[in-house]
PDB file of C-alpha atoms in Angstrom:
ATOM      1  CA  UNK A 116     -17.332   9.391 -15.590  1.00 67.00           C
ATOM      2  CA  UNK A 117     -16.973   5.760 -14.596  1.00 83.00           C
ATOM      3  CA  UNK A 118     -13.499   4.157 -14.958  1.00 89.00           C
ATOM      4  CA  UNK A 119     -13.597   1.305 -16.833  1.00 93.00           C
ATOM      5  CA  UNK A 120     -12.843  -2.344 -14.338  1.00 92.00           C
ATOM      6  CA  UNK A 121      -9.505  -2.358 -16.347  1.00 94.00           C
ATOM      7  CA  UNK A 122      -8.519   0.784 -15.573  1.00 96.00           C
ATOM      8  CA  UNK A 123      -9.578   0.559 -11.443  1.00 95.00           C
ATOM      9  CA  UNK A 124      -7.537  -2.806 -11.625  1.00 95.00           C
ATOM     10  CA  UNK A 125      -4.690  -1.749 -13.085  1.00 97.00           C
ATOM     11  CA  UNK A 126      -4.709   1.339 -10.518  1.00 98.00           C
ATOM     12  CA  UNK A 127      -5.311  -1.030  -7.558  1.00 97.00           C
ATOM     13  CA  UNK A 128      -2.386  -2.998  -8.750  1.00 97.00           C
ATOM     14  CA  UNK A 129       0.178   0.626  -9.490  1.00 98.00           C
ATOM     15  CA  UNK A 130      -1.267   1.206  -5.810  1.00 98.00           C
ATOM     16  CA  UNK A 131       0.389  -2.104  -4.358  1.00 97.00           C
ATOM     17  CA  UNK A 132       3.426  -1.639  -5.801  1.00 98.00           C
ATOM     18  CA  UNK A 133       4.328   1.994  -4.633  1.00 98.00           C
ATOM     19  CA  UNK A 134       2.951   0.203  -0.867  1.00 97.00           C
ATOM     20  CA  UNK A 135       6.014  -1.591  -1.469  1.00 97.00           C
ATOM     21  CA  UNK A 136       8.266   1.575  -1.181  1.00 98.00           C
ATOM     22  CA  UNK A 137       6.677   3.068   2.630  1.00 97.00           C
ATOM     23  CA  UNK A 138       9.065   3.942   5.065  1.00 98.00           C
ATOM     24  CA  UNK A 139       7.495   3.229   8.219  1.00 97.00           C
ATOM     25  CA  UNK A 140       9.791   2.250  10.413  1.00 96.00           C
ATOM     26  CA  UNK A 141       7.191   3.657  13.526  1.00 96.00           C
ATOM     27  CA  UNK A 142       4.146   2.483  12.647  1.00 95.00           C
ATOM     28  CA  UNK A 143       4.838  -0.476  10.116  1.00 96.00           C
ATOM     29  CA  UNK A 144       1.497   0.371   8.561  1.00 96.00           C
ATOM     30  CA  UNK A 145       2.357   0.801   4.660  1.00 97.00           C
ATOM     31  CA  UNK A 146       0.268   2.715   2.518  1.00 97.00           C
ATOM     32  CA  UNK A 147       0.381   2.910  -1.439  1.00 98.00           C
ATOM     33  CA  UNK A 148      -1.671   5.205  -3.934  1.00 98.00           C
ATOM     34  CA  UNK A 149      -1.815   5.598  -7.597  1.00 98.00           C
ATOM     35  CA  UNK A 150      -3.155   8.717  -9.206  1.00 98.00           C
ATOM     36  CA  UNK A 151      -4.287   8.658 -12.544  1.00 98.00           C
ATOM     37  CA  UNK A 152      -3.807  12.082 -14.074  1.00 98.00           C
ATOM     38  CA  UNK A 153      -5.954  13.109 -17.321  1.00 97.00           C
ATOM     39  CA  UNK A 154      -3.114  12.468 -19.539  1.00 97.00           C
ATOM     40  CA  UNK A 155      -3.085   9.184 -18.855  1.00 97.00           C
ATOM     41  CA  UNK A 156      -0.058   9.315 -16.649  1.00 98.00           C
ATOM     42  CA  UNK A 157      -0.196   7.244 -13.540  1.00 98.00           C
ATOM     43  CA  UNK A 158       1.698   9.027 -10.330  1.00 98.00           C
ATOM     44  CA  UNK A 159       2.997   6.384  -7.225  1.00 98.00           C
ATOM     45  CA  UNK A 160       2.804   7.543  -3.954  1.00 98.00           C
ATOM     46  CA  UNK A 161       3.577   5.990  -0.217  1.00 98.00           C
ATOM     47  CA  UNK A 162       3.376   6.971   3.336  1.00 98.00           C
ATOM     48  CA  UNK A 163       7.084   8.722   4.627  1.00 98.00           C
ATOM     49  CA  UNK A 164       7.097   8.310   8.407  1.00 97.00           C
ATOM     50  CA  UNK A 165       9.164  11.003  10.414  1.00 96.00           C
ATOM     51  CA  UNK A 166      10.303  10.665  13.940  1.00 96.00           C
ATOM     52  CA  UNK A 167       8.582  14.018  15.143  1.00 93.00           C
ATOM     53  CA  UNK A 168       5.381  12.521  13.168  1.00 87.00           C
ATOM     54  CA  UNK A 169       4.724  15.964  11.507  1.00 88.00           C
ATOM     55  CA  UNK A 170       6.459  15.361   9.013  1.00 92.00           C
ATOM     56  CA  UNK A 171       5.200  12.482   7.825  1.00 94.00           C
ATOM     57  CA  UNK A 172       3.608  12.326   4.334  1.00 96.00           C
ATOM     58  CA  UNK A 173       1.194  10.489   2.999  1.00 97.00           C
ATOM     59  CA  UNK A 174       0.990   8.401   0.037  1.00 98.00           C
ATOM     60  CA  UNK A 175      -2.169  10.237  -1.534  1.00 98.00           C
ATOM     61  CA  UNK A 176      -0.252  14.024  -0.573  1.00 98.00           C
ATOM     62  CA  UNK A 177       2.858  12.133  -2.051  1.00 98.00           C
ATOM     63  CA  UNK A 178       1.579  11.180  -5.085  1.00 98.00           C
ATOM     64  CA  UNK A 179       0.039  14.258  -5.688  1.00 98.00           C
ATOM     65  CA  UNK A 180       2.891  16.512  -5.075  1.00 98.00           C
ATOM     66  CA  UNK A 181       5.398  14.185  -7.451  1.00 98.00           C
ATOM     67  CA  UNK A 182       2.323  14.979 -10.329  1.00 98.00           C
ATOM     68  CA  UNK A 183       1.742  18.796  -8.763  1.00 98.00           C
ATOM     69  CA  UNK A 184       5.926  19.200  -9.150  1.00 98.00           C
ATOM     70  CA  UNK A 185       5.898  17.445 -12.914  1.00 97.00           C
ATOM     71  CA  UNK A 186       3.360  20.760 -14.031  1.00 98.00           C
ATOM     72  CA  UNK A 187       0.027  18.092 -13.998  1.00 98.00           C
ATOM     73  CA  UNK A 188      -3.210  19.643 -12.363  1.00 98.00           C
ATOM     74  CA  UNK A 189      -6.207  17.637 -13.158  1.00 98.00           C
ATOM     75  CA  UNK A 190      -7.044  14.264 -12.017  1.00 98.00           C
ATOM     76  CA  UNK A 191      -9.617  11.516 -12.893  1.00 98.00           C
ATOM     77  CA  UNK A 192      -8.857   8.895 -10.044  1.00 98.00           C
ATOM     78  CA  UNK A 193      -6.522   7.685  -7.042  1.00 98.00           C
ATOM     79  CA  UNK A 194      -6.342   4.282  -5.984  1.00 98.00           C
ATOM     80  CA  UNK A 195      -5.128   3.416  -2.498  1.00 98.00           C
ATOM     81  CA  UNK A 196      -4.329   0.789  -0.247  1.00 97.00           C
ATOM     82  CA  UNK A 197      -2.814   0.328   3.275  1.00 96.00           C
ATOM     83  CA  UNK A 198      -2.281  -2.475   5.585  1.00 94.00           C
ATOM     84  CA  UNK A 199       0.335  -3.439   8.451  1.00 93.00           C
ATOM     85  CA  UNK A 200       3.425  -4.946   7.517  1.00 89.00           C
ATOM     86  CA  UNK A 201       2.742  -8.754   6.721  1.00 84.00           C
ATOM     87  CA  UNK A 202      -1.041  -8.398   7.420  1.00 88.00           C
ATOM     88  CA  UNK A 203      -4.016  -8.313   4.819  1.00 84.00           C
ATOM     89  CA  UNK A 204      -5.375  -4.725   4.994  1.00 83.00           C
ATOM     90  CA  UNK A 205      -8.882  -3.635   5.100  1.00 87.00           C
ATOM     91  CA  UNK A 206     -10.318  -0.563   2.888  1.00 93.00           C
ATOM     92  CA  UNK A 207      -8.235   2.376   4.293  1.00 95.00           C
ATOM     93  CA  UNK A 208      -9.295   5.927   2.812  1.00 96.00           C
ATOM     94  CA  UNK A 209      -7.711   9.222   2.882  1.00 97.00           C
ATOM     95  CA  UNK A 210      -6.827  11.251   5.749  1.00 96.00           C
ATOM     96  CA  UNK A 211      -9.100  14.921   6.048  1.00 95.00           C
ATOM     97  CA  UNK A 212      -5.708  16.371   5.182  1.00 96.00           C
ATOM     98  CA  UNK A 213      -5.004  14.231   1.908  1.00 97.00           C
ATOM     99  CA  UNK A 214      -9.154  14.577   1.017  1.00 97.00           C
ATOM    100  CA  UNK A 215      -8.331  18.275   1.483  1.00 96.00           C
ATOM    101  CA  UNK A 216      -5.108  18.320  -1.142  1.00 97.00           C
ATOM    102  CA  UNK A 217      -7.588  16.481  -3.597  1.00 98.00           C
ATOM    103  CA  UNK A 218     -10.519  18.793  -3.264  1.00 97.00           C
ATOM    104  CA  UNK A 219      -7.806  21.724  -4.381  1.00 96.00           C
ATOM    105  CA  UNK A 220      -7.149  20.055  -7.729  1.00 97.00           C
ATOM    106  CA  UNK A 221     -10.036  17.628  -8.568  1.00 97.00           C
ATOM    107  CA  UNK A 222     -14.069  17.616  -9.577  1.00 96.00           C
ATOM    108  CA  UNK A 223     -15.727  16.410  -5.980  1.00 96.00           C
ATOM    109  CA  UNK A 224     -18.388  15.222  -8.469  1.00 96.00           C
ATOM    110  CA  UNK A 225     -16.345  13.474 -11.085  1.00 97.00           C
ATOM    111  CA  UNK A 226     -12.932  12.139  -9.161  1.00 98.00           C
ATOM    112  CA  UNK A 227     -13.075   8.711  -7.752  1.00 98.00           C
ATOM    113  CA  UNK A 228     -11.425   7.493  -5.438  1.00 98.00           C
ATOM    114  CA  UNK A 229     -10.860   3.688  -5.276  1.00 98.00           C
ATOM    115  CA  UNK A 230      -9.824   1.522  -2.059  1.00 97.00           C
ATOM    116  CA  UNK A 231      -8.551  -1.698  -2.638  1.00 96.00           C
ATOM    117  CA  UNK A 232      -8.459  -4.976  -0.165  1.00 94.00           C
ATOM    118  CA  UNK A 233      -6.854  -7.908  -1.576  1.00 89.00           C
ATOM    119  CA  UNK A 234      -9.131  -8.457  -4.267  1.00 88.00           C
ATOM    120  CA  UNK A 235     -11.977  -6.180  -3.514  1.00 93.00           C
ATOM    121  CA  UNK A 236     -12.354  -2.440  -4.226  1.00 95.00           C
ATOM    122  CA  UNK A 237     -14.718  -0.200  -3.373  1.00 96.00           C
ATOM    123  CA  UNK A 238     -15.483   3.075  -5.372  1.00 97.00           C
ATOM    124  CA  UNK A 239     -16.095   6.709  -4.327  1.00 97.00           C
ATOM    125  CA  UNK A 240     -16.361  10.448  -5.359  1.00 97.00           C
ATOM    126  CA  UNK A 241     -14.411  12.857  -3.581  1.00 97.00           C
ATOM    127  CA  UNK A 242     -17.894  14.484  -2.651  1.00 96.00           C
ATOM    128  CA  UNK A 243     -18.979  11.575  -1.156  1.00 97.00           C
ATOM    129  CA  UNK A 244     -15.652  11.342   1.179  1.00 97.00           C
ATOM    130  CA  UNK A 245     -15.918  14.958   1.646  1.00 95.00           C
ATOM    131  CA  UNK A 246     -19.233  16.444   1.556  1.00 93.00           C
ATOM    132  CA  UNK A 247     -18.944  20.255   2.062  1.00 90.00           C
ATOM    133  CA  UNK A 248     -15.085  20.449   1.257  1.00 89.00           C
ATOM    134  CA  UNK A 249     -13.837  23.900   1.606  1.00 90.00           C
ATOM    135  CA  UNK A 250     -12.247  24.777  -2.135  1.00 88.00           C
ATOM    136  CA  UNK A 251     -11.405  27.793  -3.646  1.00 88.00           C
ATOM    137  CA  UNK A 252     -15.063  28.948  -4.759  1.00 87.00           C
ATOM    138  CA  UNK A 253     -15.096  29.423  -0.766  1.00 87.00           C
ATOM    139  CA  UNK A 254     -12.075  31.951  -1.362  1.00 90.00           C
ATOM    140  CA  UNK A 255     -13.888  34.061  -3.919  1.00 86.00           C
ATOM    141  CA  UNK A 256     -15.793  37.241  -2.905  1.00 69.00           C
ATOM    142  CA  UNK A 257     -19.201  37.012  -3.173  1.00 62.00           C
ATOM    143  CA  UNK A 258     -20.774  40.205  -5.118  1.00 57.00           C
TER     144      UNK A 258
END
């Protein structure tokens, strides 16, 4: 299913605004994402920097957990955007870790992924970002 330009816009936009809420005092590289669940609610996420790095979050994991912790499982889209701290950013996708967190709760075929510049976006399935994603059908025992 293709999301309609309104919809990717208004995602794009959600996006910039949670970018405004990173805490990145290391890397000053702000990230923002905006999942759009399949009821219509839209989820904010941004990057949480840690001192010891591990525990650093990103926005995609972020917003995913808030939705994941709310009882909301499926997913139609994500919109994300990252750029250094008073700098114009350039497409920035998901992390294997964050692609990896979206293959557990979205259609590779159907869930797009949109990465905003300024005032381009580019569009993408999760299969495309992540062709042979391990998911749970790799769990199940074959008979």
């Amino acid at each position: 299913m293709k999301l309609e330009e309104a919809t990717k816009n208004m995602l794009v936009a959600e996006a910039y605004e949670a970018q405004r809420n990173a805490y990145v005092p290391y890397s000053d590289f702000c990230v923002g994402a905006a999942l759009l669940a399949k009821n219509g609610t839209v989820y904010r996420g941004c990057n949480i920097e840690n001192a010891s790095f591990s525990p650093t979050n990103c926005a995609e994991r972020t917003a995913f957990f808030k939705a994941v912790s709310e009882g909301v499982t499926e997913f139609e889209a994500i919109a994300i955007v990252g750029n250094k701290k008073g700098k114009e950013g350039d497409f920035c996708a998901p992390c294997g870790v964050c692609r990896q967190v979206m293959a557990e709760f979205c259609d590779p075929d159907e869930f797009q992924i949109i990465l905003g510049a300024g005032e381009k976006t580019s569009v993408y399935t999760l299969k495309e970002i992540l062709p042979m994603g391990f998911t749970n059908d790799n769990l199940k025992s074959s008979e």
